[in-house]
Tab-separated table of C-alpha atoms in Angstrom:
chain	number	residue	atom	x	y	z
A	66	MET	CA	-0.525	0.055	0.012
A	67	MET	CA	1.266	3.629	-0.812
A	68	ILE	CA	0.387	6.770	0.249
A	69	VAL	CA	-0.094	9.959	-2.111
A	70	TYR	CA	0.513	13.358	-1.799
A	71	PHE	CA	0.038	15.762	-4.605
A	72	VAL	CA	-0.914	20.063	-5.119
A	73	THR	CA	-2.183	20.808	-7.903
A	74	ASP	CA	-0.818	23.851	-10.152
A	75	ARG	CA	-4.257	25.128	-11.344
A	76	LYS	CA	-4.879	27.313	-7.982
A	77	ARG	CA	-8.079	27.786	-7.220
A	78	GLN	CA	-10.266	26.134	-9.700
A	79	GLU	CA	-8.591	23.190	-9.376
A	80	SER	CA	-8.196	23.123	-5.466
A	81	ASN	CA	-12.012	22.459	-5.144
A	82	MET	CA	-11.855	19.499	-7.654
A	83	ASP	CA	-14.034	16.465	-6.143
A	84	PHE	CA	-11.262	13.434	-6.154
A	85	THR	CA	-13.901	11.062	-4.835
A	86	SER	CA	-14.686	11.499	-8.231
A	87	GLU	CA	-14.234	9.654	-11.296
A	88	GLY	CA	-13.283	12.705	-13.908
A	89	GLY	CA	-11.145	14.429	-10.486
A	90	LEU	CA	-9.262	11.017	-10.592
A	91	GLN	CA	-8.465	11.623	-14.292
A	92	ILE	CA	-6.889	14.653	-14.073
A	93	LEU	CA	-4.789	13.399	-11.414
A	94	PHE	CA	-3.589	10.882	-13.681
A	95	ARG	CA	-3.132	12.718	-16.882
A	96	GLY	CA	1.030	13.447	-17.924
A	97	THR	CA	3.709	13.222	-15.992
A	98	PHE	CA	2.018	11.463	-12.510
A	99	GLY	CA	-0.035	8.458	-15.213
A	100	GLN	CA	3.239	8.128	-17.007
A	101	LYS	CA	5.097	7.554	-13.311
A	102	TRP	CA	2.502	5.715	-11.759
A	103	ARG	CA	2.716	2.768	-14.577
A	104	ASN	CA	6.432	2.833	-14.346
A	105	SER	CA	6.304	2.419	-10.318
A	106	PHE	CA	3.265	0.350	-10.448
A	107	GLY	CA	2.278	-1.358	-13.438
A	108	ASN	CA	4.430	-4.599	-13.291
A	109	HIS	CA	1.413	-7.458	-13.113
A	110	GLY	CA	3.963	-9.193	-11.060
A	111	ASN	CA	4.263	-6.871	-8.656
A	112	GLU	CA	2.588	-7.217	-5.686
A	113	LYS	CA	2.363	-2.956	-5.737
A	114	SER	CA	0.982	-2.995	-9.374
A	115	PHE	CA	-2.205	-0.866	-9.920
A	116	GLN	CA	-4.064	-0.899	-13.034
A	117	LEU	CA	-4.095	2.890	-14.305
A	118	ASP	CA	-7.950	2.672	-14.723
A	119	THR	CA	-9.642	5.234	-12.474
A	120	SER	CA	-12.899	3.168	-13.217
A	121	ASN	CA	-11.694	0.430	-10.802
A	122	TYR	CA	-11.047	2.964	-7.616
A	123	ILE	CA	-13.284	4.001	-5.474
A	124	VAL	CA	-11.936	7.382	-3.291
A	125	HIS	CA	-13.224	8.511	0.115
A	126	ASN	CA	-12.555	11.955	2.417
A	127	VAL	CA	-10.814	11.659	4.823
A	128	GLU	CA	-10.880	13.269	8.263
A	129	GLY	CA	-8.358	15.332	9.702
A	130	GLY	CA	-5.454	17.737	9.304
A	131	TYR	CA	-5.408	21.385	9.370
A	132	LEU	CA	-3.211	21.672	6.553
A	133	ASN	CA	-4.581	19.848	3.852
A	134	ARG	CA	-6.980	17.727	2.687
A	135	VAL	CA	-6.813	13.657	2.518
A	136	TYR	CA	-8.589	11.069	0.700
A	137	ARG	CA	-8.159	7.494	0.171
A	138	LEU	CA	-8.154	5.762	-2.570
A	139	CYS	CA	-8.943	1.950	-2.748
A	140	SER	CA	-9.245	-0.717	-5.989
A	141	LYS	CA	-13.351	-2.140	-6.196
A	142	ASN	CA	-11.927	-6.085	-6.582
A	143	ASP	CA	-9.081	-5.492	-3.574
A	144	GLN	CA	-9.406	-3.074	0.074
A	145	SER	CA	-5.899	-4.115	0.343
A	146	GLN	CA	-4.666	-2.766	-2.468
A	147	SER	CA	-4.703	1.317	-1.210
A	148	VAL	CA	-3.653	4.836	-1.656
A	149	PHE	CA	-4.299	7.956	0.562
A	150	ILE	CA	-4.187	10.900	-1.495
A	151	LYS	CA	-2.728	14.418	0.650
A	152	HIS	CA	-3.734	17.867	-1.230
A	153	ALA	CA	-2.634	20.742	-0.464
A	154	PRO	CA	-4.461	23.240	-1.655
A	155	PRO	CA	-2.998	27.118	-2.104
A	156	PHE	CA	-4.196	28.008	1.168
A	157	ILE	CA	-4.211	26.409	4.742
A	158	LYS	CA	-6.975	23.990	4.454
A	159	CYS	CA	-8.833	25.402	7.929
A	160	LEU	CA	-8.389	28.725	7.126
A	161	GLY	CA	-9.827	28.685	3.334
A	162	TYR	CA	-8.698	31.251	0.860
A	163	ASP	CA	-7.989	34.392	2.896
A	164	GLN	CA	-4.659	32.012	4.546
A	165	PRO	CA	-2.511	31.339	1.612
A	166	LEU	CA	0.106	28.860	1.872
A	167	GLY	CA	2.628	27.263	-1.306
A	168	GLU	CA	1.967	24.042	-1.947
A	169	GLU	CA	5.700	23.544	-2.719
A	170	ARG	CA	5.838	22.591	1.331
A	171	LEU	CA	4.814	18.602	-0.542
A	172	HIS	CA	8.378	18.938	-2.496
A	173	THR	CA	10.123	19.798	0.617
A	174	GLU	CA	8.648	16.962	2.343
A	175	PHE	CA	9.629	14.484	-0.619
A	176	LEU	CA	12.752	16.013	-0.467
A	177	ALA	CA	12.904	15.854	3.778
A	178	LEU	CA	11.677	12.440	3.615
A	179	ARG	CA	14.315	11.143	1.324
A	180	LYS	CA	17.096	12.584	3.175
A	181	PHE	CA	15.788	11.192	6.599
A	182	GLN	CA	15.847	8.243	4.909
A	183	GLN	CA	19.648	8.022	3.445
A	184	ALA	CA	20.353	9.520	7.230
A	185	VAL	CA	18.241	6.745	9.185
A	186	PRO	CA	16.847	3.938	7.131
A	187	GLY	CA	14.032	2.514	8.829
A	188	SER	CA	12.858	6.030	10.159
A	189	VAL	CA	10.270	6.993	7.301
A	190	PRO	CA	8.212	5.555	4.770
A	191	ASP	CA	9.762	4.690	2.376
A	192	VAL	CA	9.344	7.202	-0.648
A	193	TYR	CA	8.350	5.730	-4.201
A	194	PHE	CA	7.858	8.329	-6.580
A	195	HIS	CA	7.834	12.876	-6.976
A	196	ASP	CA	5.896	14.083	-9.837
A	197	GLU	CA	6.925	17.893	-10.187
A	198	GLU	CA	3.904	18.322	-12.953
A	199	THR	CA	1.523	17.368	-10.479
A	200	LYS	CA	3.673	18.252	-6.871
A	201	CYS	CA	2.676	14.540	-6.230
A	202	VAL	CA	4.502	11.998	-4.123
A	203	VAL	CA	3.796	8.657	-3.744
A	204	MET	CA	5.025	6.622	-0.760
A	205	GLU	CA	4.748	3.840	1.402
A	206	ASP	CA	1.173	3.571	3.325
A	207	LEU	CA	1.804	2.785	6.545
A	208	ARG	CA	-1.667	0.114	7.830
A	209	ASN	CA	-0.252	-1.489	10.595
A	210	TYR	CA	1.030	1.166	12.556
A	211	GLU	CA	-0.746	3.688	14.810
A	212	VAL	CA	-0.087	7.515	15.693
A	213	MET	CA	1.655	7.396	18.495
A	214	GLY	CA	-0.209	10.279	19.928
A	215	SER	CA	-4.055	8.563	19.441
A	216	GLN	CA	-2.289	5.782	21.488
A	217	LEU	CA	-0.844	7.619	24.654
A	218	SER	CA	-4.273	9.820	24.846
A	219	GLN	CA	-5.810	5.643	25.289
A	220	GLY	CA	-3.362	5.651	27.911
A	221	CYS	CA	-0.930	3.085	26.077
A	222	LEU	CA	2.471	3.358	26.245
A	223	ASP	CA	5.472	1.075	25.201
A	224	ILE	CA	9.168	2.496	26.439
A	225	VAL	CA	10.303	0.410	23.902
A	226	LEU	CA	9.456	2.970	21.505
A	227	VAL	CA	9.808	5.343	23.276
A	228	ARG	CA	13.939	4.707	23.284
A	229	ARG	CA	13.395	3.367	19.367
A	230	LEU	CA	11.382	7.423	19.545
A	231	ALA	CA	14.120	9.258	21.123
A	232	SER	CA	16.914	7.575	19.299
A	233	VAL	CA	15.798	7.612	15.423
A	234	VAL	CA	15.526	11.829	16.250
A	235	ALA	CA	19.202	11.783	17.760
A	236	LYS	CA	20.406	9.455	14.840
A	237	LEU	CA	18.902	11.714	12.056
A	238	HIS	CA	19.992	15.074	14.087
A	239	ARG	CA	23.874	13.452	14.341
A	240	ASN	CA	24.044	12.247	10.805
A	241	THR	CA	23.092	15.866	9.119
A	242	HIS	CA	24.570	17.754	12.028
A	243	VAL	CA	27.326	20.533	10.815
A	244	ALA	CA	29.915	18.796	13.472
A	245	THR	CA	29.558	15.392	11.399
A	246	THR	CA	28.827	16.109	7.791
A	247	SER	CA	31.020	17.357	4.982
A	248	SER	CA	31.110	21.203	4.371
A	249	SER	CA	29.740	20.642	0.602
A	250	GLU	CA	26.974	17.876	2.029
A	251	PHE	CA	26.150	20.641	4.951
A	252	THR	CA	26.083	23.409	2.092
A	253	THR	CA	23.565	21.344	-0.126
A	254	MET	CA	21.497	20.865	2.553
A	255	LEU	CA	21.224	24.545	3.302
A	256	GLU	CA	20.080	25.221	-0.060
A	257	THR	CA	17.898	22.393	-0.244
A	258	PHE	CA	15.634	22.716	3.325
A	259	ARG	CA	15.105	26.588	3.230
A	260	ASN	CA	11.790	26.381	3.458
A	261	GLU	CA	11.096	29.289	4.611
A	262	GLU	CA	7.777	30.454	4.504
A	263	MET	CA	6.521	26.947	6.510
A	264	VAL	CA	9.611	28.093	8.956
A	265	ALA	CA	7.766	31.567	9.338
A	266	LEU	CA	4.691	30.036	9.567
A	267	ASN	CA	6.135	27.870	12.359
A	268	ALA	CA	8.204	31.054	14.363
A	269	ASP	CA	4.303	32.953	13.971
A	270	MET	CA	3.146	30.176	16.238
A	271	THR	CA	5.369	29.475	18.291
A	272	PHE	CA	6.698	32.622	19.601
A	273	ASP	CA	4.224	35.271	18.948
A	274	LEU	CA	2.405	35.729	22.709
A	275	SER	CA	0.404	38.807	20.964
A	276	ASN	CA	-1.089	36.887	17.898
A	277	PRO	CA	-4.989	38.168	18.704
A	278	ALA	CA	-5.546	34.345	17.199
A	279	ASN	CA	-4.187	33.625	20.536
A	280	ARG	CA	-6.949	31.330	22.817
A	281	CYS	CA	-6.592	29.730	26.189
A	282	SER	CA	-9.552	28.081	28.744
A	283	PRO	CA	-11.242	30.514	31.096
A	284	GLU	CA	-9.338	29.142	33.830
A	285	LEU	CA	-6.300	30.236	31.981
A	286	GLU	CA	-6.821	33.506	31.394
A	287	GLY	CA	-4.918	34.760	34.723
A	288	PRO	CA	-2.074	32.853	34.218
A	289	ALA	CA	-2.044	33.804	30.434
A	290	CYS	CA	-1.649	37.860	31.053
A	291	SER	CA	0.761	37.187	33.771
A	292	ILE	CA	3.131	35.039	31.415
A	293	ARG	CA	1.910	37.116	28.248
A	294	LYS	CA	3.069	40.714	30.563
A	295	ASP	CA	6.418	38.775	32.104
A	296	PRO	CA	9.735	40.617	31.061
A	297	GLU	CA	11.398	37.906	31.559
A	298	ILE	CA	9.315	35.068	29.718
A	299	VAL	CA	8.700	37.611	27.127
A	300	ALA	CA	12.583	38.498	26.283
A	301	ASN	CA	13.958	34.479	26.587
A	302	ILE	CA	11.302	34.007	24.120
A	303	GLN	CA	12.007	36.387	21.771
A	304	SER	CA	15.935	34.670	22.197
A	305	LEU	CA	14.905	31.618	21.656
A	306	HIS	CA	12.872	32.867	18.577
A	307	LEU	CA	15.999	33.840	17.246
A	308	VAL	CA	18.131	30.800	17.689
A	309	PHE	CA	15.107	28.822	16.188
A	310	LEU	CA	15.606	31.407	12.668
A	311	GLN	CA	19.255	31.890	12.989
A	312	ARG	CA	20.289	28.540	14.171
A	313	LYS	CA	21.521	26.129	11.533
A	314	GLU	CA	22.639	23.037	12.832
A	315	CYS	CA	21.075	20.223	11.502
A	316	LEU	CA	18.018	18.686	9.407
A	317	THR	CA	15.157	18.761	11.717
A	318	HIS	CA	11.502	17.682	11.138
A	319	GLY	CA	10.165	21.125	12.507
A	320	ASP	CA	7.139	19.807	13.895
A	321	LEU	CA	8.052	16.611	16.082
A	322	HIS	CA	4.740	16.299	17.907
A	323	LEU	CA	3.511	12.536	18.208
A	324	GLY	CA	0.956	13.165	15.875
A	325	SER	CA	4.100	12.269	13.627
A	326	VAL	CA	4.770	9.600	14.713
A	327	MET	CA	3.408	5.889	13.860
A	328	VAL	CA	4.361	3.264	15.485
A	329	ASN	CA	3.803	-0.736	15.703
A	330	GLU	CA	4.261	-3.847	17.700
A	331	SER	CA	8.629	-2.721	17.463
A	332	SER	CA	8.480	0.336	14.824
A	333	VAL	CA	8.909	4.441	14.413
A	334	LYS	CA	8.379	6.112	12.008
A	335	LEU	CA	8.289	10.097	11.302
A	336	ILE	CA	5.629	11.416	8.911
A	337	ASP	CA	4.504	14.907	7.996
A	338	ALA	CA	7.469	16.381	7.391
A	339	GLU	CA	6.592	19.919	5.471
A	340	PHE	CA	7.976	21.815	8.556
A	341	ALA	CA	11.476	20.361	7.627
A	342	PHE	CA	14.300	22.538	8.212
A	343	MET	CA	17.825	23.314	9.252
A	344	GLY	CA	17.685	24.132	12.012
A	345	PRO	CA	17.871	23.397	16.321
A	346	ALA	CA	18.070	20.232	16.882
A	347	ALA	CA	16.393	21.380	20.662
A	348	SER	CA	13.460	22.355	18.703
A	349	ASP	CA	12.281	19.009	17.885
A	350	VAL	CA	13.423	17.599	21.095
A	351	GLY	CA	10.955	19.949	22.655
A	352	HIS	CA	8.219	18.940	21.696
A	353	ILE	CA	8.639	15.489	22.021
A	354	LEU	CA	9.391	15.906	25.487
A	355	SER	CA	6.028	18.898	25.733
A	356	ASN	CA	3.988	16.339	24.200
A	357	PHE	CA	5.091	13.754	26.903
A	358	ILE	CA	4.791	16.159	29.926
A	359	PHE	CA	1.086	17.244	28.204
A	360	SER	CA	-0.080	13.697	29.131
A	361	TYR	CA	1.306	12.963	32.171
A	362	ALA	CA	-0.308	16.251	33.831
A	363	ALA	CA	-3.622	14.842	32.002
A	364	HIS	CA	-3.315	11.367	33.675
A	365	THR	CA	-1.601	12.314	36.808
A	366	LEU	CA	-4.263	14.634	38.056
A	367	TYR	CA	-7.823	12.938	35.447
A	368	PRO	CA	-6.426	9.641	35.683
A	369	LYS	CA	-8.626	7.158	33.508
A	370	GLU	CA	-8.427	3.509	36.144
A	371	GLU	CA	-7.861	3.772	39.521
A	372	ASN	CA	-4.329	2.938	40.353
A	373	SER	CA	-3.297	3.114	37.418
A	374	SER	CA	0.274	3.059	36.284
A	375	ILE	CA	0.338	5.820	33.181
A	376	ASP	CA	1.418	8.611	34.825
A	377	HIS	CA	5.162	6.209	35.861
A	378	LEU	CA	4.948	5.838	33.143
A	379	LEU	CA	4.952	8.515	31.590
A	380	ARG	CA	7.581	10.364	33.077
A	381	GLU	CA	9.689	7.454	32.810
A	382	ALA	CA	9.291	7.953	28.933
A	383	THR	CA	10.536	12.002	29.366
A	384	GLN	CA	13.100	10.354	31.199
A	385	GLU	CA	14.395	7.750	28.550
A	386	THR	CA	13.856	10.093	25.893
A	387	VAL	CA	16.292	12.404	27.547
A	388	ASP	CA	19.183	10.242	28.161
A	389	VAL	CA	18.727	8.077	25.159
A	390	TYR	CA	18.828	11.448	22.897
A	391	PHE	CA	21.797	13.063	25.191
A	392	ASP	CA	23.589	9.975	25.231
A	393	GLU	CA	24.008	9.918	21.309
A	394	ALA	CA	24.807	13.484	21.182
A	395	LYS	CA	27.652	13.469	23.768
A	396	GLU	CA	29.275	11.147	21.326
A	397	PHE	CA	30.197	13.776	18.453
A	398	LEU	CA	29.394	17.079	20.716
A	399	SER	CA	31.984	18.678	23.282
A	400	GLU	CA	31.144	19.337	26.777
A	401	ASP	CA	30.020	23.250	26.181
A	402	ALA	CA	27.900	22.046	22.792
A	403	LEU	CA	26.063	19.421	24.711
A	404	ALA	CA	25.086	22.164	27.791
A	405	THR	CA	24.468	24.093	24.983
A	406	LEU	CA	21.408	21.501	23.739
A	407	VAL	CA	20.468	20.311	27.482
A	408	SER	CA	19.562	24.576	27.781
A	409	GLN	CA	17.566	25.346	24.396
A	410	THR	CA	15.894	21.556	24.344
A	411	ALA	CA	14.532	23.065	28.558
A	412	GLY	CA	13.990	26.607	25.948
A	413	PHE	CA	12.152	25.308	23.053
A	414	THR	CA	10.088	22.411	25.750
A	415	GLY	CA	9.226	25.896	27.288
A	416	CYS	CA	7.416	27.736	24.047
A	417	HIS	CA	6.060	24.556	22.737
A	418	ILE	CA	3.921	24.150	26.265
A	419	ILE	CA	3.075	27.817	26.131
A	420	LYS	CA	2.202	28.140	22.660
A	421	TRP	CA	-0.464	24.613	22.548
A	422	ILE	CA	-2.169	25.557	26.104
A	423	ILE	CA	-2.304	29.758	25.442
A	424	GLY	CA	-1.159	30.107	21.912
A	425	ILE	CA	-2.802	28.823	18.596
A	426	ALA	CA	-2.538	25.556	19.335
A	427	GLU	CA	-4.373	23.055	20.910
A	428	ALA	CA	-3.125	20.266	23.018
A	429	ARG	CA	-6.435	18.086	22.646
A	430	ASP	CA	-4.945	16.251	25.528
A	431	LEU	CA	-5.803	18.808	27.490
A	432	LEU	CA	-9.307	19.368	26.669
A	433	ASP	CA	-11.473	20.459	29.441
A	434	LYS	CA	-8.908	19.610	32.080
A	435	PRO	CA	-7.423	22.957	33.921
A	436	GLN	CA	-5.665	21.572	36.251
A	437	ALA	CA	-3.458	19.662	34.010
A	438	GLU	CA	-3.273	22.703	31.845
A	439	LEU	CA	-2.473	25.057	34.649
A	440	MET	CA	-0.020	22.299	35.949
A	441	CYS	CA	1.625	21.983	32.038
A	442	LEU	CA	1.937	25.888	32.095
A	443	SER	CA	3.871	26.490	35.248
A	444	ILE	CA	6.175	24.057	34.110
A	445	GLY	CA	6.392	25.874	30.584
A	446	ALA	CA	6.760	29.280	31.948
A	447	ARG	CA	9.649	27.819	34.222
A	448	LEU	CA	11.449	26.053	31.889
A	449	VAL	CA	11.442	29.619	29.488
A	450	LYS	CA	12.504	31.415	32.436
A	451	GLU	CA	15.272	29.121	33.767
A	452	TYR	CA	16.070	27.513	30.306
A	453	ASN	CA	19.872	29.605	30.457
A	454	MET	CA	20.242	28.199	33.980
A	455	ILE	CA	19.820	24.367	32.945
A	456	ARG	CA	22.873	23.246	31.933
A	457	SER	CA	22.520	19.158	32.133
A	458	THR	CA	20.543	16.628	31.669
A	459	GLN	CA	19.831	16.175	35.685
A	460	ASP	CA	18.898	19.798	35.570
A	461	LEU	CA	16.269	19.875	32.622
A	462	LEU	CA	14.439	16.670	34.967
A	463	ARG	CA	14.362	18.504	37.766
A	464	CYS	CA	12.865	21.157	36.533
A	465	ILE	CA	10.052	19.578	35.099
A	466	PHE	CA	9.297	17.631	37.676
A	467	ASP	CA	9.841	19.702	40.397
A	468	THR	CA	7.708	22.272	39.208
């Protein structure tokens, strides 16, 4: 099974095309996309074989996603033969035409996933082909995987997979890092993964405390106001904003919350890499840690079952992520560079927490859980205020759990 990511060039007209119809599919299969599809999947002896006959397919809308439209295309004769079609209109899907967004974001995702696969084999879905004419990418469909964030919301957590996630991210950063790659390879990555529009969008969502679109629960209006007016927090978030934009040290995923992580019984794969760019490693690590902190607070203060041990597992997951990631980093960074990485991880973890609770984003694990939101907000504020003084992993974990 495969996923197909595509973007049309005909802007508004084709962004409104109904790809659940046979006519919409025929448009997709015209031209170079159809030829590449034929070359990749036209072999009748190949288990990935798809016939180029749109009358044999059924397409369904798939819910979810803020930026793009997603469909599932299935063979009428064999439901196991299916693809996902991720359509990027020339605007942010959930906001409409008033918020334009370049369709080249899926080309960046294709290049990033290919680089991830080179850097850490098996860390992403297999990428089969990219078609420039239709802005399409065809890749493996992870039908036997689940979203790690969804599992966590249900109280399911496998510490072995947590370690594997931390290891995958650590190796991705190590194998694309300025300290470990040749100058020519690093320069090529700098040019390839500028991704300026998506970086600017990401920065606006993460570091702008005064954005009029920011929101929070009614119970948090007081604490939110205090944070937005705290001169030390404001100054440190501005400093971290500059680090985010200026520190080009390795290839980062850019949006590594646990909704971008797929898992099965033994494997971890990263998806949705349209925000990938050359930036600070600490931001990716901070995304992961913030998600574990959200779940830790939710399960600690609003347990789904009596005597549940999930809160203890989440505390262990946070510590294991820190230990595994920084053990790898120790192997190629100087002592001072490692301390800076820890410090920035603390700061970015705090920024991501604040973004999800009193910013534009929304932490679904914390919906209707104001006490858990308040607990997380306190952790985030402390991490941002103290990040310059946090220079060891012990300090980092202490700041998270002793707040």
